[in-house]
Coordinates of C-alpha atoms in Angstrom, one line a residue:
M549 CA -3.2 21.6 -0.4
L550 CA -6.1 21.9 2.1
I551 CA -8.3 18.7 0.4
G552 CA -4.9 16.8 0.5
D553 CA -4.4 17.4 4.0
F554 CA -8.0 16.2 4.7
M555 CA -7.4 13.0 2.6
N556 CA -4.1 12.1 4.2
L557 CA -5.9 12.8 7.9
A558 CA -8.9 10.5 6.9
L559 CA -6.5 7.7 5.5
F560 CA -4.7 8.1 8.4
G561 CA -7.8 6.9 10.5
V562 CA -8.4 4.2 8.2
L563 CA -4.8 3.1 8.6
C564 CA -4.7 2.8 12.3
V565 CA -7.9 0.9 12.1
Q566 CA -6.2 -1.7 9.9
V567 CA -2.8 -1.6 12.2
C568 CA -5.3 -2.2 14.9
V569 CA -6.9 -5.2 13.6
Y570 CA -3.6 -6.6 12.1
F571 CA -1.7 -6.9 15.7
E572 CA -5.0 -7.9 17.1
I573 CA -5.8 -10.7 14.7
F574 CA -2.2 -11.4 13.3
C575 CA 0.0 -11.1 16.3
K576 CA 1.7 -14.5 15.4
D577 CA 2.8 -13.5 12.5
R578 CA 6.8 -13.4 11.7
L579 CA 8.8 -10.8 13.6
W580 CA 10.0 -9.3 10.7
A581 CA 6.5 -8.9 9.4
K582 CA 5.4 -7.0 12.3
C583 CA 8.4 -4.9 12.6
F584 CA 7.7 -4.1 8.8
V585 CA 4.0 -2.7 9.7
A586 CA 5.2 -1.2 12.6
W587 CA 7.6 0.7 10.7
I588 CA 5.3 1.8 8.1
W589 CA 3.0 3.3 10.7
I590 CA 5.4 4.8 12.6
M591 CA 6.4 6.6 9.3
E592 CA 3.0 7.7 8.4
V593 CA 2.4 8.9 12.0
I594 CA 5.7 11.3 11.3
Q595 CA 4.4 12.4 8.1
T596 CA 1.1 13.1 9.7
V597 CA 2.2 15.3 12.4
L598 CA 4.1 17.3 9.8
I599 CA 1.5 17.8 7.4
V600 CA -0.7 18.8 10.5
I601 CA 1.8 21.6 11.8
D602 CA 2.2 22.8 7.9
A603 CA -1.7 23.0 8.1
I604 CA -1.8 25.2 11.1
R605 CA 1.3 27.4 9.9
V606 CA -0.9 28.1 6.7
F607 CA -4.5 28.1 7.4
G608 CA -4.2 28.9 10.9
N609 CA -1.5 31.2 12.0
G610 CA -0.6 31.9 8.6
W611 CA -4.5 32.8 8.0
G612 CA -4.6 35.6 5.0
D613 CA -0.6 36.1 4.8
K614 CA 0.4 35.5 1.1
Q615 CA 4.2 34.5 2.1
A616 CA 3.1 31.9 4.5
L617 CA 1.0 30.4 1.5
D618 CA 3.6 30.7 -0.8
G619 CA 6.1 29.1 1.4
V620 CA 7.1 25.3 1.1
G621 CA 7.2 24.9 5.0
L622 CA 7.6 21.2 5.6
V623 CA 6.0 19.7 2.8
W624 CA 9.4 19.4 1.1
F625 CA 10.4 16.6 3.7
S626 CA 6.5 15.1 4.3
V627 CA 5.4 14.7 0.8
P628 CA 7.7 14.0 -1.9
L629 CA 10.8 12.5 0.6
M630 CA 8.8 10.5 3.1
T631 CA 6.1 9.6 0.2
G632 CA 9.3 8.1 -1.7
I633 CA 11.0 6.1 1.1
I634 CA 7.2 4.6 2.1
S635 CA 6.3 3.8 -1.3
L636 CA 9.7 2.1 -1.7
S637 CA 9.2 0.0 1.0
V638 CA 5.7 -1.3 -0.2
Q639 CA 6.6 -1.8 -3.5
I640 CA 10.4 -3.8 -2.1
F641 CA 7.6 -6.1 0.2
F642 CA 5.4 -7.0 -3.0
A643 CA 8.5 -7.4 -5.3
W644 CA 9.3 -10.2 -2.3
R645 CA 5.8 -11.7 -3.0
I646 CA 6.3 -11.7 -6.5
W647 CA 9.3 -13.6 -6.3
V648 CA 8.1 -15.9 -3.8
L649 CA 5.1 -16.8 -6.5
S650 CA 7.0 -16.6 -9.6
Q651 CA 10.5 -18.1 -8.1
A652 CA 12.2 -15.6 -11.3
F653 CA 14.2 -12.8 -10.6
W654 CA 13.6 -10.4 -13.6
I655 CA 10.5 -9.0 -12.5
P656 CA 11.2 -8.5 -9.1
A657 CA 14.2 -6.9 -9.8
A658 CA 12.5 -4.4 -12.5
V659 CA 10.1 -3.5 -9.7
I660 CA 12.8 -3.1 -7.3
S661 CA 14.9 -0.9 -9.6
V662 CA 11.9 1.3 -10.7
S663 CA 11.2 1.8 -7.0
I664 CA 14.6 2.9 -6.3
V665 CA 14.3 5.4 -9.0
Q666 CA 11.1 6.8 -8.0
C667 CA 12.1 7.3 -4.4
M668 CA 15.9 8.9 -5.2
G669 CA 13.3 11.3 -7.5
G670 CA 11.6 11.7 -4.7
I671 CA 14.3 12.4 -2.0
W672 CA 16.0 14.8 -4.6
A673 CA 12.6 16.8 -5.3
G674 CA 12.6 17.1 -1.8
I675 CA 15.9 18.7 -1.2
R676 CA 15.3 21.2 -4.2
A677 CA 11.9 22.0 -2.8
H678 CA 13.5 22.5 0.5
Q679 CA 16.5 25.0 -1.4
V680 CA 13.8 26.8 -3.6
N681 CA 11.3 27.2 -0.6
T682 CA 8.5 28.8 -2.5
F683 CA 5.8 27.2 -4.3
I684 CA 5.8 30.0 -7.5
Q685 CA 9.5 28.9 -8.4
L686 CA 9.0 25.0 -7.7
Q687 CA 7.6 24.0 -11.0
E688 CA 10.3 25.2 -12.7
Q689 CA 13.2 24.1 -10.3
V690 CA 12.1 20.4 -9.3
F691 CA 10.1 19.5 -12.6
T692 CA 12.3 16.4 -13.7
T693 CA 12.8 14.9 -10.6
T694 CA 9.1 14.8 -9.6
S695 CA 8.0 13.3 -13.0
V696 CA 10.6 10.6 -12.3
W697 CA 9.1 10.3 -8.7
L698 CA 5.7 10.3 -9.9
G699 CA 5.7 8.6 -13.0
G700 CA 8.3 5.9 -11.2
S701 CA 5.3 5.1 -8.7
A702 CA 2.8 4.5 -11.4
T703 CA 4.9 2.7 -13.5
A704 CA 6.0 0.1 -10.3
D705 CA 2.3 -0.3 -9.0
L706 CA 1.4 -1.4 -12.4
I707 CA 4.2 -4.4 -13.1
I708 CA 3.2 -5.2 -9.3
A709 CA -0.5 -5.4 -9.9
G710 CA -0.3 -7.0 -13.3
S711 CA 2.4 -9.5 -12.2
L712 CA 0.7 -10.5 -9.0
V713 CA -2.7 -11.3 -11.2
F714 CA -0.6 -13.2 -13.8
Y715 CA 1.2 -15.4 -11.5
I716 CA -1.7 -16.1 -9.2
H717 CA -3.8 -17.2 -12.2
R718 CA -1.3 -19.4 -13.5
S719 CA -0.7 -21.0 -10.7
Q720 CA -4.5 -22.0 -10.0
P721 CA -5.5 -25.2 -9.2
D722 CA -8.3 -26.9 -11.5
G723 CA -11.7 -25.7 -11.1
L724 CA -10.8 -22.6 -8.3
A725 CA -11.3 -20.1 -11.0
S726 CA -14.9 -19.9 -10.4
N727 CA -14.3 -19.7 -6.5
P728 CA -15.4 -16.6 -4.9
M729 CA -12.5 -16.7 -2.6
Y730 CA -10.3 -16.9 -5.5
I731 CA -12.2 -13.9 -7.3
R732 CA -12.0 -11.9 -4.4
I733 CA -8.2 -12.0 -4.3
L734 CA -7.7 -11.4 -7.6
R735 CA -10.0 -8.3 -7.1
L736 CA -8.6 -7.2 -4.2
I737 CA -5.0 -7.5 -5.8
V738 CA -5.6 -5.4 -8.5
E739 CA -7.9 -2.7 -7.2
S740 CA -5.4 -2.0 -4.5
G741 CA -2.4 -1.8 -6.9
S742 CA -4.8 0.1 -9.8
L743 CA -5.6 2.7 -7.1
C744 CA -2.5 3.7 -6.0
A745 CA -0.8 3.7 -9.6
V746 CA -4.0 6.0 -11.0
V747 CA -3.9 8.1 -7.9
A748 CA 0.1 8.4 -8.9
V749 CA -0.6 9.1 -12.8
I750 CA -3.4 11.7 -11.5
A751 CA -1.0 13.8 -9.5
L752 CA 1.7 13.2 -12.6
A753 CA -1.1 14.7 -14.8
L754 CA -2.0 17.8 -12.8
Y755 CA 1.4 18.5 -12.4
L756 CA 2.3 18.3 -16.2
G757 CA -0.5 19.9 -17.4
Y758 CA -0.8 23.0 -14.9
R759 CA 2.8 23.6 -14.2
H760 CA 2.1 27.0 -12.8
F761 CA 0.0 25.6 -10.1
N762 CA -0.2 23.2 -7.3
Y763 CA -3.0 21.2 -7.5
H764 CA -1.3 18.1 -7.9
L765 CA -0.4 18.4 -4.3
A766 CA -3.8 17.2 -3.1
P767 CA -3.1 13.5 -4.7
S768 CA 0.5 13.7 -3.7
I769 CA -0.2 14.5 -0.4
A770 CA -2.6 11.6 0.2
L771 CA -0.3 9.1 -1.9
S772 CA 1.7 7.6 0.7
K773 CA -1.3 6.4 3.0
L774 CA -2.7 4.6 0.0
Y775 CA 0.6 2.5 -0.4
S776 CA 0.3 1.8 3.3
N777 CA -3.7 1.0 3.4
S778 CA -3.2 -1.3 0.2
L779 CA -0.2 -3.2 1.8
L780 CA -2.7 -3.4 5.3
V781 CA -5.3 -4.3 3.3
I782 CA -3.7 -7.2 1.8
L783 CA -2.1 -8.4 4.8
N784 CA -5.8 -8.2 7.1
S785 CA -7.7 -9.8 3.5
R786 CA -6.6 -13.3 5.3
V787 CA -9.6 -12.4 7.7
F788 CA -12.5 -10.9 5.4
M789 CA -12.1 -13.0 2.3
G790 CA -13.8 -16.2 3.3
R791 CA -13.7 -18.8 5.4
I792 CA -10.3 -18.8 6.6
P793 CA -8.9 -20.4 9.7
L794 CA -6.7 -18.9 12.4
L795 CA -3.2 -18.7 12.6
E796 CA -3.4 -21.7 14.6
S797 CA -6.3 -23.8 13.9
S798 CA -6.8 -27.1 14.8
D799 CA -5.8 -28.9 11.7
G800 CA -2.7 -26.8 11.2
I801 CA -3.4 -25.2 8.2
N802 CA -2.8 -21.5 7.5
T803 CA -4.2 -20.8 4.0
F804 CA -3.5 -17.6 1.9
S805 CA -0.7 -16.3 4.6
L806 CA 1.1 -13.5 2.7
L807 CA 3.9 -14.2 4.8
D808 CA 4.3 -18.2 4.2
T809 CA 6.6 -19.2 1.4
P810 CA 4.8 -22.4 0.1
S811 CA 3.7 -22.2 -3.5
M812 CA 0.6 -20.4 -4.5
D813 CA -0.8 -23.8 -6.0
A814 CA -0.5 -25.4 -2.7
R815 CA -2.0 -22.6 -0.8
L816 CA -5.1 -22.4 -3.3
R817 CA -5.7 -25.8 -2.7
N818 CA -5.7 -25.5 0.8
M819 CA -7.8 -22.8 0.4
A820 CA -10.5 -24.8 -1.3
A821 CA -9.9 -27.8 0.8
V822 CA -11.1 -25.7 4.0
D823 CA -14.0 -24.4 2.6
R824 CA -15.4 -27.4 1.4
T825 CA -14.4 -29.0 4.7
Q826 CA -16.0 -26.4 6.7
R827 CA -19.2 -26.5 4.4
V828 CA -19.7 -30.4 5.2
S829 CA -18.8 -29.8 9.2
T830 CA -21.3 -27.1 9.5
R831 CA -24.1 -29.2 7.5
H832 CA -23.0 -32.1 9.9
G833 CA -23.0 -29.4 12.6
S834 CA -19.6 -30.3 13.7
T835 CA -18.0 -27.3 13.2
K836 CA -16.0 -26.1 16.6
R837 CA -16.5 -22.5 18.1
G838 CA -13.8 -20.5 17.5
A839 CA -11.6 -22.6 14.7
Y840 CA -12.8 -20.3 11.7
I841 CA -13.1 -16.8 11.3
R842 CA -15.9 -15.9 9.3
P843 CA -16.3 -12.9 6.7
F844 CA -18.5 -10.2 6.9
E845 CA -21.4 -11.3 4.7

């Protein structure tokens, strides 16, 4: 539990930095997108406060007290319940992105269905944990619902990562497969989606393999922060993933914006065209100051 608390707090610091970067650089994004990011951050603040309160209760005021260590406390609300809601929100966002890219209904519907199932599993696991209120009896009482929660999270993450890579790769313009910026996009999507799935699988494996222990709490406590950070990494990658213009550049191009809805083919062509244009402009010394944001190379 203490390891999970440390991981959660560390990832919360990373998330705060990412949220500041997002609102500083992408202040002209659509209002619903900014509200969505704010909603995720507020949820994470609440969860972090609850986790800190529980940590003080167990490792501070209750140090050496076996009854305090065995008590569920606020974990029933901060971990399964809130993580289920946060992961559902992030997975629905990526399901929407899959629909924009594919214009197909069945994969986003599958993602949303699995996400709702895992969210309901997390909520019910939290309610049952609150009723039981002791970790000793927790494994037997919430075994099925916790398995549904963690297994559903991993399944939805794998579907999201695979679908985004497939549709982006299918929509690539000719000759762009070897473009370093394009490769970074695919790598980031795979890594961010797979990381959440791997951590969810690890938590599920620990839960199933050590039914009389609570080793699964460490990855489970940090899981929601991984979802939130993966969302912000994708949104903020518009800055760091190549020579990408500002939202209001002189030529009006907004390349690879995850919040715009043109076809991926058009966005990738714009991305390649902007990269070529800037290289030519730089070669002739005509690049305008402030027109582009360069990556940290």
